[in-house]
Amino acid sequence: MENKKEVINLKEMEQESELIRRCIEAACRSKESVEKWRRQRRSLERLPSHLSQALLRNLLRRRLLFPSLLEVFKHSAEEIDLRGENYVDEEWMAYLGAFRYLRTLNLANCHRINNSAIWSLVGMTSLKELDLSRCMKVSDAGVRHIISISTLDKLWISETGVTANGVALLSSLKDLSVLDLGGLPVTDTALNSLQVLTKLQYLDLWGSKISNKGAFVLQSFPKLSFLNLAWTNVTSFPNLPSLECLNMSNCAIDSILEGGGDKSPFLKLVFSGATFASEAEAFLHIKTSSLSYLDVSKSSLDQFGFLADMKMLEHLDLNSSTFGDGSVEMIVCIGSGLKNLNLSRTKVSSVGIGILAGQVPKLEILSLSQTSIDDVALSYIGLMPSLKVVDLSNTNIKGFILQPGNDSHKDSTLTVLQSLNYLESLNLEHTQVRDPDLYPLSSCKELSHLSLRCVSLTDATLHHLSSLPKLTTLQVRDAVLTTSGLDAFSPPKTLRLLDLMGCWLLTEDAISLFLKKHPQVEIRHEVIQNLSAEQQIISSSPSSSQQFSKISRWNKKQEKSPMPEFLVDQRLKYSKEELLALQFSPLSLIYPHKSASVSPNLQ
């Protein structure tokens, strides 16, 4: 009986949630609908916080939120995220400053925010988190307004106009636990003035001017667990027992955490692009047994024996390093718990992937872009049962292997991916895969993201992929798709994004017709340049004529601008008569190598 009650309660909650969602969507349908409920101001002031947040998000997404409308939320909203909204200015801030229960305010990348706008926040008593990242007009004068908010717990002011003098003023915010000063000219003196912030747990100083001398001040932060010193001149600093995450990307490292006391129980280390004075001592003073995340991409390391001791490692990034087949055994030593492995732009070949086969049972993400692997590697990848994301772009993958002694018979290699029951994302951009080779992917029922980019792909590719039941994002770039092929394409019901950039035979009319038939799909193509799905809705819309006119105006502008290079290169391969024939005739399932027979598993 109790289980039945739980099931009934769960269904009731789902029905209630769906009802709330529909109500919010109805409230945000148009300016007229907004004006109707705006008059019911008193009821909105009693709106629960989570519903207030949902309503605000929908209004923002539909561009229906304006400054005076904020007033109806001032007694209910606790979190407001306006990041990237360039229309937010002093008028908006005047209303936000009156919010009585506002705890979190995100204004990152709001380029109109200046010192005068920040003044509206002076003296707020509930605000705990403030993000002003990349608000370039905020300077030291703005910091003087910020320090009046004594309740602040988290502050982000990276890449603003704040100087070292402004940073020193932050010493009055004694409760800060998170402080992001990335990209600011923080000096040793300025950092020294922050020693009183003993509650700091997160400190970001990338691109600052601190030196090894200033780094010793870091010992004054007993709770510091995250530290970012990327792009600084720091080459060494003392032991910090509480430190768990360290980023020293693009630094010249002499020594890390030298000194007495217990070694830091690191969970995450990022040394991307770093150079090491002594590779033998790179991890000498670091407790690596608890390390779960390591990024040494683009670093100067060329010996990888240290990996054998990192038994708890889950994320390993070796991108653009000298790592090769000879070091793969080091990964085998720690492979039992590995979930994310990036070997892109390394010297690993199909031989190295063969060594990994069967040794990484929990691996979920594998990146092999720009390596020398070929189709032989696919048979080994098929033995990694937990894979969800696979990047094979810019490799020698063809999708088939010729049988020895029989050059006319091909065995499909992508068929092995059907054994990956959890595969969600696959990148085959800039490989040699052609239409028939992609047919086995139609059986990858969990596939939701697929990226293809090849001038040899035609309409047949769309046909093969139309049966994928969970496909949400499909990229088929630079392909020879025709208007007839796009018209015949029946996308999966789940598809939300179709990227056809570089498919130069497609016309504006063909894309408009597709959008009319499938308004839930957002298309990316040169003729519409990243218009949102909502802006592309053409069917039964009062503004449909406006959408057509916008697209037409954009095309007229494009006629005057230089043609993209890839368009010129591809069209030069055809005569005028061939182009016309291609544009209006579907390129069906014809395989370029007509004489080649296809093995049964491709049918």
Coordinates of C-alpha atoms in Angstrom, one line a residue:
M1 CA 0.0 0.0 0.0
E2 CA 2.8 2.4 0.9
N3 CA 4.5 1.8 -2.5
K4 CA 1.2 2.5 -4.3
K5 CA 0.8 5.8 -2.3
E6 CA 4.3 6.8 -3.3
V7 CA 3.6 6.1 -7.0
I8 CA 0.3 8.1 -6.8
N9 CA 2.1 11.0 -5.0
L10 CA 4.9 10.9 -7.7
K11 CA 2.3 11.1 -10.5
E12 CA 0.5 14.0 -8.8
M13 CA 3.8 15.9 -8.5
E14 CA 4.6 15.3 -12.2
Q15 CA 1.1 16.5 -13.2
E16 CA 1.5 19.6 -10.9
S17 CA 4.9 20.3 -12.4
E18 CA 3.5 20.0 -15.9
L19 CA 0.6 22.3 -15.1
I20 CA 3.1 24.9 -13.6
R21 CA 5.2 24.7 -16.7
R22 CA 2.3 25.3 -19.0
C23 CA 1.1 28.3 -16.9
I24 CA 4.5 29.9 -17.0
E25 CA 4.7 29.3 -20.8
A26 CA 1.3 30.9 -21.2
A27 CA 2.4 33.9 -19.0
C28 CA 5.4 34.5 -21.3
R29 CA 3.7 34.0 -24.6
S30 CA 3.5 37.6 -25.7
K31 CA 3.7 41.2 -24.5
E32 CA -0.1 41.2 -24.1
S33 CA -0.1 38.2 -21.8
V34 CA 2.7 39.7 -19.7
E35 CA 0.7 42.9 -19.3
K36 CA -2.4 41.0 -18.1
W37 CA -0.7 39.3 -15.1
R38 CA 1.5 42.4 -14.5
R39 CA -1.6 44.1 -13.2
Q40 CA -2.0 41.4 -10.6
R41 CA 1.1 42.7 -8.8
R42 CA 0.1 41.7 -5.3
S43 CA -0.3 38.0 -6.1
L44 CA 3.1 38.0 -7.8
E45 CA 4.7 39.4 -4.7
R46 CA 3.6 36.3 -2.8
L47 CA 5.0 34.0 -5.6
P48 CA 7.2 31.2 -4.2
S49 CA 10.9 31.8 -5.0
H50 CA 11.4 28.8 -7.3
L51 CA 8.3 29.8 -9.4
S52 CA 9.6 33.4 -9.5
Q53 CA 12.9 32.1 -10.9
A54 CA 11.2 30.0 -13.5
L55 CA 9.1 32.9 -14.7
L56 CA 12.1 35.3 -14.8
R57 CA 14.1 32.8 -16.9
N58 CA 11.3 32.4 -19.4
L59 CA 10.8 36.1 -19.7
L60 CA 14.5 36.6 -20.4
R61 CA 14.6 33.8 -22.9
R62 CA 11.7 35.3 -24.9
R63 CA 13.1 38.8 -24.5
L64 CA 10.0 40.0 -22.7
L65 CA 11.7 41.3 -19.5
F66 CA 12.2 45.0 -19.2
P67 CA 13.4 47.2 -16.2
S68 CA 10.0 48.3 -14.7
L69 CA 8.7 44.7 -14.9
L70 CA 11.5 43.7 -12.4
E71 CA 9.6 45.6 -9.7
V72 CA 7.0 42.8 -9.4
F73 CA 9.7 40.3 -8.4
K74 CA 11.4 42.4 -5.7
H75 CA 9.8 40.5 -2.9
S76 CA 10.2 37.0 -4.3
A77 CA 13.3 36.6 -6.5
E78 CA 16.4 35.3 -4.8
E79 CA 18.6 34.5 -7.8
I80 CA 18.9 36.6 -11.0
D81 CA 21.2 35.5 -13.9
L82 CA 21.6 38.3 -16.5
R83 CA 25.0 37.2 -17.8
G84 CA 25.7 38.3 -21.4
E85 CA 22.7 40.6 -21.6
N86 CA 24.2 43.7 -23.0
Y87 CA 21.1 45.8 -22.6
V88 CA 21.4 45.7 -18.8
D89 CA 22.3 49.2 -17.6
E90 CA 21.9 51.7 -14.8
E91 CA 18.1 51.6 -15.1
W92 CA 18.0 47.8 -14.6
M93 CA 20.3 48.1 -11.6
A94 CA 18.1 50.7 -10.0
Y95 CA 15.3 48.2 -9.8
L96 CA 17.6 45.3 -8.8
G97 CA 19.0 47.3 -5.9
A98 CA 15.5 47.3 -4.3
F99 CA 15.2 43.5 -4.2
R100 CA 14.8 42.6 -0.5
Y101 CA 15.7 38.9 -0.7
L102 CA 18.2 38.8 -3.6
R103 CA 21.1 36.4 -2.7
T104 CA 22.8 35.8 -6.1
L105 CA 23.3 38.3 -9.0
N106 CA 25.2 37.3 -12.1
L107 CA 26.1 40.2 -14.4
A108 CA 29.1 38.6 -16.2
N109 CA 29.7 40.0 -19.7
C110 CA 27.2 42.8 -19.2
H111 CA 29.3 45.4 -21.0
R112 CA 27.0 48.4 -20.1
I113 CA 27.5 47.8 -16.3
N114 CA 29.7 50.6 -14.9
N115 CA 30.6 52.1 -11.5
S116 CA 27.4 54.2 -11.5
A117 CA 25.3 51.1 -12.1
I118 CA 27.0 49.3 -9.2
W119 CA 26.1 52.2 -6.9
S120 CA 22.5 50.8 -6.8
L121 CA 23.7 47.8 -4.9
V122 CA 25.2 49.8 -2.1
G123 CA 24.1 48.6 1.4
M124 CA 22.2 45.5 0.2
T125 CA 21.8 43.2 3.2
S126 CA 20.9 39.9 1.6
L127 CA 23.3 39.7 -1.4
K128 CA 25.9 36.9 -1.0
E129 CA 27.1 36.2 -4.5
L130 CA 28.0 38.8 -7.1
D131 CA 29.6 38.1 -10.5
L132 CA 31.0 41.1 -12.5
S133 CA 33.4 39.1 -14.6
R134 CA 34.4 40.9 -17.8
C135 CA 32.4 44.1 -17.0
M136 CA 35.3 46.2 -18.3
K137 CA 33.7 49.5 -17.1
V138 CA 33.9 48.5 -13.5
S139 CA 37.0 50.0 -11.8
D140 CA 38.3 50.8 -8.3
A141 CA 35.4 53.3 -7.8
G142 CA 33.0 50.4 -8.3
V143 CA 34.9 48.3 -5.7
R144 CA 34.2 51.1 -3.2
H145 CA 30.5 50.5 -3.8
I146 CA 30.9 46.7 -3.6
I147 CA 32.7 46.7 -0.2
S148 CA 29.6 48.3 1.4
I149 CA 27.8 44.9 0.9
S150 CA 29.1 43.3 4.0
T151 CA 27.2 40.0 3.4
L152 CA 29.2 39.1 0.3
D153 CA 30.5 35.5 0.4
K154 CA 31.5 35.1 -3.2
L155 CA 32.8 37.7 -5.6
W156 CA 34.0 37.5 -9.2
I157 CA 35.6 40.6 -10.8
S158 CA 38.0 38.9 -13.3
E159 CA 38.9 40.9 -16.4
T160 CA 37.4 44.2 -15.2
G161 CA 39.1 47.6 -14.9
V162 CA 40.0 47.1 -11.3
T163 CA 43.7 47.8 -10.4
A164 CA 45.9 46.6 -7.6
N165 CA 44.7 49.4 -5.4
G166 CA 41.1 48.3 -5.9
V167 CA 42.0 44.7 -5.0
A168 CA 43.5 45.9 -1.7
L169 CA 40.2 47.5 -0.8
L170 CA 38.6 44.0 -0.7
S171 CA 40.3 43.3 2.6
S172 CA 37.2 44.7 4.4
L173 CA 35.0 41.8 3.1
K174 CA 36.0 39.5 5.9
D175 CA 33.4 36.7 5.0
L176 CA 34.7 36.1 1.5
S177 CA 35.2 32.4 0.7
V178 CA 35.4 32.7 -3.1
L179 CA 37.4 35.5 -4.8
D180 CA 38.1 35.6 -8.6
L181 CA 40.8 38.2 -9.5
G182 CA 41.7 36.5 -12.8
G183 CA 43.3 38.8 -15.4
L184 CA 43.8 41.7 -12.9
P185 CA 47.2 43.3 -12.2
V186 CA 47.4 41.9 -8.7
T187 CA 50.8 42.6 -7.1
D188 CA 52.6 41.1 -4.1
T189 CA 51.7 44.1 -2.1
A190 CA 48.0 43.8 -3.0
L191 CA 47.9 40.1 -2.2
N192 CA 49.6 40.8 1.1
S193 CA 46.8 43.2 2.0
L194 CA 44.3 40.3 1.6
Q195 CA 45.9 38.1 4.4
V196 CA 42.9 39.0 6.7
L197 CA 40.6 37.0 4.4
T198 CA 41.1 33.9 6.4
K199 CA 37.9 32.2 5.2
L200 CA 39.1 32.1 1.6
Q201 CA 38.6 28.7 0.0
Y202 CA 38.8 29.7 -3.7
L203 CA 41.3 32.1 -5.1
D204 CA 41.8 32.8 -8.8
L205 CA 44.9 34.9 -9.7
W206 CA 45.6 33.9 -13.3
G207 CA 47.5 36.5 -15.3
S208 CA 48.4 38.4 -12.1
K209 CA 51.8 40.1 -11.4
I210 CA 52.6 38.1 -8.2
S211 CA 56.1 36.5 -7.8
N212 CA 57.5 33.7 -5.8
K213 CA 57.8 36.2 -2.9
G214 CA 54.1 37.0 -3.0
A215 CA 53.2 33.3 -3.3
F216 CA 54.4 32.8 0.3
V217 CA 51.5 35.0 1.4
L218 CA 49.3 32.1 0.4
Q219 CA 50.2 30.4 3.6
S220 CA 48.0 33.0 5.3
F221 CA 44.8 31.3 3.9
P222 CA 44.4 28.2 6.1
K223 CA 41.2 27.0 4.3
L224 CA 42.4 27.5 0.7
S225 CA 41.4 24.5 -1.3
F226 CA 41.4 26.0 -4.9
L227 CA 44.2 28.1 -6.4
N228 CA 44.7 29.3 -9.9
L229 CA 48.2 30.7 -10.8
A230 CA 48.1 30.1 -14.5
W231 CA 50.0 32.6 -16.7
T232 CA 51.9 34.1 -13.8
N233 CA 55.7 34.3 -13.0
V234 CA 55.4 32.0 -10.0
T235 CA 57.8 29.1 -10.3
S236 CA 57.7 27.7 -6.8
F237 CA 55.7 28.2 -3.6
P238 CA 55.5 26.5 -0.2
N239 CA 53.4 23.6 1.1
L240 CA 49.7 24.4 1.5
P241 CA 48.2 21.4 3.3
S242 CA 44.6 22.3 2.6
L243 CA 45.0 22.7 -1.1
E244 CA 43.0 20.3 -3.3
C245 CA 43.0 21.9 -6.7
L246 CA 45.9 23.7 -8.4
N247 CA 46.2 25.3 -11.8
M248 CA 49.7 26.4 -13.0
S249 CA 49.0 26.3 -16.7
N250 CA 51.6 28.1 -18.9
C251 CA 54.0 28.5 -15.9
A252 CA 57.7 27.7 -15.7
I253 CA 57.7 25.3 -12.8
D254 CA 60.8 24.8 -10.6
S255 CA 59.3 23.2 -7.6
I256 CA 55.8 22.8 -6.0
L257 CA 54.9 22.6 -2.4
E258 CA 58.4 22.3 -1.0
G259 CA 58.8 22.3 2.8
G260 CA 57.8 20.4 5.9
G261 CA 54.5 19.1 6.9
D262 CA 52.1 16.6 5.2
K263 CA 51.8 16.6 1.5
S264 CA 48.6 18.2 0.1
P265 CA 45.9 15.7 -0.7
F266 CA 45.4 16.9 -4.3
L267 CA 42.2 16.0 -6.2
K268 CA 42.9 18.1 -9.3
L269 CA 46.1 19.3 -11.0
V270 CA 46.2 21.4 -14.2
F271 CA 49.6 22.0 -15.8
S272 CA 48.5 22.6 -19.4
G273 CA 51.3 24.3 -21.4
A274 CA 53.7 24.3 -18.4
T275 CA 57.4 23.7 -18.6
F276 CA 59.3 21.8 -15.9
A277 CA 62.8 22.6 -14.9
S278 CA 63.2 19.0 -13.6
E279 CA 60.7 16.4 -14.8
A280 CA 62.0 14.0 -12.1
E281 CA 60.9 16.4 -9.4
A282 CA 57.7 17.5 -11.0
F283 CA 55.5 15.4 -8.7
L284 CA 58.1 14.8 -5.9
H285 CA 56.3 16.8 -3.2
I286 CA 52.8 16.1 -4.3
K287 CA 50.6 13.4 -2.8
T288 CA 49.3 11.7 -6.0
S289 CA 47.5 8.7 -4.5
S290 CA 44.2 10.7 -4.1
L291 CA 44.5 12.6 -7.4
S292 CA 41.4 12.2 -9.6
Y293 CA 42.0 14.8 -12.3
L294 CA 45.3 15.5 -14.2
D295 CA 45.8 17.8 -17.2
V296 CA 49.4 17.9 -18.6
S297 CA 48.3 18.8 -22.2
K298 CA 50.8 20.8 -24.2
S299 CA 53.4 20.6 -21.4
S300 CA 57.1 19.9 -21.7
L301 CA 56.8 16.4 -20.1
D302 CA 58.2 13.6 -22.2
Q303 CA 58.4 10.9 -19.5
F304 CA 55.2 9.5 -18.1
G305 CA 56.3 6.9 -15.5
F306 CA 54.7 9.0 -12.8
L307 CA 51.2 7.9 -14.0
A308 CA 51.7 4.4 -12.6
D309 CA 51.2 5.7 -9.0
M310 CA 47.9 7.6 -9.7
K311 CA 45.5 4.8 -9.0
M312 CA 42.5 7.0 -8.3
L313 CA 42.8 9.0 -11.6
E314 CA 39.5 9.5 -13.4
H315 CA 40.3 12.3 -15.8
L316 CA 43.6 12.3 -17.8
D317 CA 44.4 14.9 -20.4
L318 CA 47.6 14.3 -22.5
N319 CA 46.5 16.4 -25.5
S320 CA 49.3 17.7 -27.7
S321 CA 52.0 16.0 -25.6
T322 CA 54.8 13.7 -26.6
F323 CA 52.8 10.7 -25.3
G324 CA 53.1 7.6 -27.6
D325 CA 52.5 3.9 -27.8
G326 CA 55.5 3.2 -25.7
S327 CA 53.9 4.9 -22.7
V328 CA 50.4 3.4 -23.0
E329 CA 51.3 0.7 -20.4
M330 CA 51.4 3.5 -17.8
I331 CA 47.7 4.1 -18.5
V332 CA 47.0 0.3 -18.2
C333 CA 48.4 0.5 -14.6
I334 CA 45.7 3.0 -13.6
G335 CA 43.0 2.1 -16.2
S336 CA 40.5 0.4 -13.8
G337 CA 39.0 3.8 -12.7
L338 CA 39.7 6.0 -15.6
K339 CA 36.6 7.8 -17.1
N340 CA 37.9 10.5 -19.3
L341 CA 41.0 10.1 -21.5
N342 CA 42.2 12.7 -24.0
L343 CA 45.0 11.5 -26.4
S344 CA 44.3 14.0 -29.2
R345 CA 47.3 15.3 -31.1
T346 CA 49.6 12.7 -29.5
K347 CA 51.8 10.0 -31.1
V348 CA 49.4 7.2 -30.2
S349 CA 48.5 4.9 -33.1
S350 CA 46.1 2.0 -33.5
V351 CA 48.7 -0.2 -31.8
G352 CA 48.5 1.8 -28.6
I353 CA 44.7 1.7 -28.6
G354 CA 45.0 -2.1 -28.9
I355 CA 47.1 -2.2 -25.7
L356 CA 44.2 -0.3 -23.9
A357 CA 41.5 -2.7 -25.1
G358 CA 39.9 -4.4 -22.2
Q359 CA 41.9 -2.4 -19.7
V360 CA 39.6 0.6 -19.2
P361 CA 36.2 -0.8 -18.2
K362 CA 34.9 2.5 -16.8
L363 CA 36.1 4.8 -19.6
E364 CA 33.2 7.1 -20.8
I365 CA 35.0 9.8 -22.8
L366 CA 37.8 9.0 -25.4
S367 CA 39.4 11.7 -27.6
L368 CA 41.7 10.6 -30.4
S369 CA 41.4 13.6 -32.7
Q370 CA 44.4 14.3 -35.0
T371 CA 46.1 11.0 -34.2
S372 CA 47.4 8.4 -36.7
I373 CA 44.8 5.8 -35.8
D374 CA 42.9 4.0 -38.6
D375 CA 40.0 1.6 -38.8
V376 CA 42.0 -1.1 -36.9
A377 CA 41.6 1.0 -33.8
L378 CA 37.8 0.8 -34.0
S379 CA 37.8 -3.0 -33.2
Y380 CA 39.6 -2.1 -30.0
I381 CA 37.4 0.8 -29.1
G382 CA 34.5 -1.6 -29.4
L383 CA 36.0 -3.4 -26.4
M384 CA 35.5 -0.3 -24.1
P385 CA 31.9 -1.0 -22.9
S386 CA 31.2 2.2 -21.0
L387 CA 32.1 4.7 -23.7
K388 CA 29.6 7.6 -24.1
V389 CA 31.6 10.2 -26.0
V390 CA 34.1 9.3 -28.8
D391 CA 36.1 11.9 -30.9
L392 CA 37.7 10.4 -34.0
S393 CA 37.9 13.6 -36.0
N394 CA 40.9 14.3 -38.3
T395 CA 42.0 10.7 -38.3
N396 CA 42.5 8.0 -40.9
I397 CA 39.2 6.3 -40.3
K398 CA 37.5 5.2 -43.5
G399 CA 34.6 3.1 -42.2
F400 CA 35.8 -0.1 -43.9
I401 CA 38.7 -2.5 -44.2
L402 CA 39.6 -4.3 -47.4
Q403 CA 39.8 -8.1 -47.0
P404 CA 43.3 -9.4 -47.6
G405 CA 43.6 -10.7 -51.2
N406 CA 40.3 -9.3 -52.2
D407 CA 40.4 -5.5 -52.9
S408 CA 36.8 -5.5 -54.1
H409 CA 35.3 -6.7 -50.8
K410 CA 34.9 -4.3 -47.8
D411 CA 34.1 -5.1 -44.2
S412 CA 32.4 -2.3 -42.3
T413 CA 34.3 -1.1 -39.2
L414 CA 31.7 1.2 -37.8
T415 CA 29.6 -1.8 -37.0
V416 CA 31.6 -2.4 -33.9
L417 CA 30.2 0.8 -32.4
Q418 CA 26.9 -0.9 -32.2
S419 CA 28.2 -2.9 -29.2
L420 CA 28.7 0.4 -27.3
N421 CA 25.3 0.5 -25.6
Y422 CA 25.9 3.9 -23.9
L423 CA 27.3 5.8 -26.9
E424 CA 25.8 9.3 -26.9
S425 CA 28.2 11.4 -28.9
L426 CA 30.4 10.6 -31.9
N427 CA 32.7 13.0 -33.9
L428 CA 33.8 11.8 -37.4
E429 CA 34.6 15.2 -38.8
H430 CA 37.4 15.3 -41.5
T431 CA 37.6 11.5 -41.8
Q432 CA 37.3 9.5 -45.0
V433 CA 33.9 8.0 -44.1
R434 CA 31.3 8.0 -46.9
D435 CA 27.6 7.4 -47.2
P436 CA 27.3 3.6 -47.1
D437 CA 29.9 3.4 -44.3
L438 CA 27.6 5.4 -42.0
Y439 CA 24.7 2.9 -42.2
P440 CA 25.7 0.9 -39.1
L441 CA 25.3 4.0 -37.0
S442 CA 21.5 3.8 -37.5
S443 CA 21.6 1.0 -34.9
C444 CA 23.3 3.1 -32.2
K445 CA 20.0 3.8 -30.4
E446 CA 21.5 6.0 -27.6
L447 CA 23.3 8.3 -30.0
S448 CA 22.2 11.9 -29.4
H449 CA 25.1 14.0 -30.9
L450 CA 26.8 13.2 -34.3
S451 CA 29.3 15.4 -36.1
L452 CA 30.2 14.8 -39.7
R453 CA 32.2 17.0 -42.1
C454 CA 33.2 15.6 -45.5
V455 CA 32.8 16.8 -49.1
S456 CA 32.0 13.2 -50.2
L457 CA 28.8 12.9 -48.1
T458 CA 25.4 13.2 -49.9
D459 CA 21.7 13.0 -49.3
A460 CA 22.1 9.3 -48.4
T461 CA 23.7 10.3 -45.1
L462 CA 20.5 12.0 -44.0
H463 CA 18.5 9.0 -45.0
H464 CA 20.7 6.7 -42.9
L465 CA 20.4 8.8 -39.8
S466 CA 16.7 9.5 -39.9
S467 CA 16.0 6.4 -37.8
L468 CA 18.1 7.4 -34.8
P469 CA 15.5 7.7 -32.0
K470 CA 17.4 9.9 -29.6
L471 CA 19.3 12.2 -32.0
T472 CA 19.2 15.8 -30.8
T473 CA 22.2 17.4 -32.6
L474 CA 23.3 16.5 -36.1
Q475 CA 26.2 18.2 -37.9
V476 CA 26.6 17.4 -41.6
R477 CA 29.0 20.1 -42.8
D478 CA 30.5 20.8 -46.2
A479 CA 28.4 17.9 -47.7
V480 CA 26.9 17.8 -51.2
L481 CA 23.3 17.9 -49.9
T482 CA 20.6 18.9 -52.4
T483 CA 17.3 20.6 -52.0
S484 CA 15.5 17.4 -52.9
G485 CA 17.5 15.5 -50.3
L486 CA 16.7 18.0 -47.5
D487 CA 13.0 18.0 -48.5
A488 CA 12.9 14.1 -48.3
F489 CA 14.7 14.1 -44.9
S490 CA 12.4 13.0 -42.1
P491 CA 14.3 14.0 -38.9
P492 CA 13.9 12.1 -35.7
K493 CA 11.3 13.7 -33.4
T494 CA 14.1 14.4 -30.9
L495 CA 16.2 16.5 -33.3
R496 CA 16.7 20.1 -32.1
L497 CA 19.8 21.3 -34.0
L498 CA 20.8 20.6 -37.6
D499 CA 24.1 22.1 -38.6
L500 CA 24.4 22.3 -42.4
M501 CA 27.1 25.0 -42.7
G502 CA 29.1 24.6 -45.9
C503 CA 26.4 22.6 -47.7
W504 CA 26.6 25.0 -50.6
L505 CA 23.9 23.5 -52.8
L506 CA 21.0 24.2 -50.4
T507 CA 18.9 27.2 -51.1
E508 CA 17.0 29.6 -48.9
D509 CA 13.7 28.3 -50.2
A510 CA 14.7 24.7 -49.3
I511 CA 15.7 25.6 -45.8
S512 CA 12.6 27.7 -45.3
L513 CA 10.4 24.8 -46.4
F514 CA 12.2 22.4 -44.0
L515 CA 11.6 24.8 -41.1
K516 CA 8.0 25.2 -42.0
K517 CA 7.6 21.4 -41.8
H518 CA 9.8 21.0 -38.7
P519 CA 9.6 24.2 -36.6
Q520 CA 11.1 22.5 -33.6
V521 CA 14.5 22.2 -35.4
E522 CA 17.1 25.0 -35.4
I523 CA 19.1 25.1 -38.6
R524 CA 22.6 26.6 -39.0
H525 CA 23.5 27.5 -42.5
E526 CA 25.1 30.5 -44.3
V527 CA 21.7 31.8 -45.4
I528 CA 20.3 32.2 -41.9
Q529 CA 23.5 32.5 -39.8
N530 CA 22.6 31.0 -36.4
L531 CA 19.1 32.3 -36.1
S532 CA 17.4 30.7 -33.1
A533 CA 14.7 28.1 -33.6
E534 CA 12.1 30.5 -32.3
Q535 CA 13.1 33.1 -34.9
Q536 CA 13.0 30.5 -37.6
I537 CA 9.4 29.4 -36.9
I538 CA 7.5 30.1 -40.2
S539 CA 4.3 28.1 -40.1
S540 CA 1.2 29.7 -38.7
S541 CA 3.1 32.6 -37.3
P542 CA 1.9 36.2 -37.6
S543 CA 5.4 37.4 -38.1
S544 CA 6.3 34.8 -40.8
S545 CA 6.5 37.4 -43.5
Q546 CA 8.9 39.3 -41.4
Q547 CA 11.1 36.2 -41.0
F548 CA 11.2 35.8 -44.8
S549 CA 12.1 39.5 -45.3
K550 CA 14.9 39.3 -42.7
I551 CA 16.4 36.3 -44.4
S552 CA 16.1 38.0 -47.8
R553 CA 17.7 41.2 -46.5
W554 CA 20.6 39.2 -45.1
N555 CA 21.1 37.4 -48.5
K556 CA 21.2 40.8 -50.3
K557 CA 23.9 41.9 -48.0
Q558 CA 25.8 38.7 -48.6
E559 CA 25.6 39.2 -52.4
K560 CA 27.9 42.2 -51.9
S561 CA 30.3 40.5 -49.6
P562 CA 33.1 38.1 -50.7
M563 CA 32.1 34.5 -51.2
P564 CA 33.5 32.2 -48.5
E565 CA 36.7 30.4 -49.6
F566 CA 35.2 26.9 -49.2
L567 CA 32.3 27.8 -51.5
V568 CA 34.6 28.9 -54.3
D569 CA 36.9 25.8 -54.0
Q570 CA 34.0 23.3 -54.1
R571 CA 32.1 25.0 -57.0
L572 CA 35.1 25.2 -59.2
K573 CA 35.0 21.4 -59.4
Y574 CA 31.8 21.5 -61.4
S575 CA 30.5 23.0 -64.7
K576 CA 27.4 25.2 -64.7
E577 CA 25.3 22.4 -66.1
E578 CA 26.6 20.0 -63.4
L579 CA 25.8 22.4 -60.6
L580 CA 22.2 22.8 -61.8
A581 CA 21.8 19.1 -62.1
L582 CA 23.2 18.5 -58.6
Q583 CA 21.0 21.2 -57.0
F584 CA 17.7 19.8 -58.1
S585 CA 18.5 16.1 -58.3
P586 CA 18.8 14.0 -55.1
L587 CA 22.2 12.3 -54.6
S588 CA 20.8 9.1 -53.4
L589 CA 22.6 5.9 -52.3
I590 CA 25.1 5.8 -55.1
Y591 CA 28.5 4.9 -53.7
P592 CA 31.5 6.6 -55.4
H593 CA 33.4 3.3 -55.9
K594 CA 30.7 1.7 -58.1
S595 CA 32.8 -1.4 -58.6
A596 CA 33.1 -2.2 -54.9
S597 CA 30.8 -4.7 -53.4
V598 CA 29.4 -4.1 -50.0
S599 CA 29.4 -6.8 -47.3
P600 CA 26.0 -8.0 -46.0
N601 CA 26.2 -6.1 -42.7
L602 CA 25.9 -2.8 -44.6
Q603 CA 22.6 -3.7 -46.1

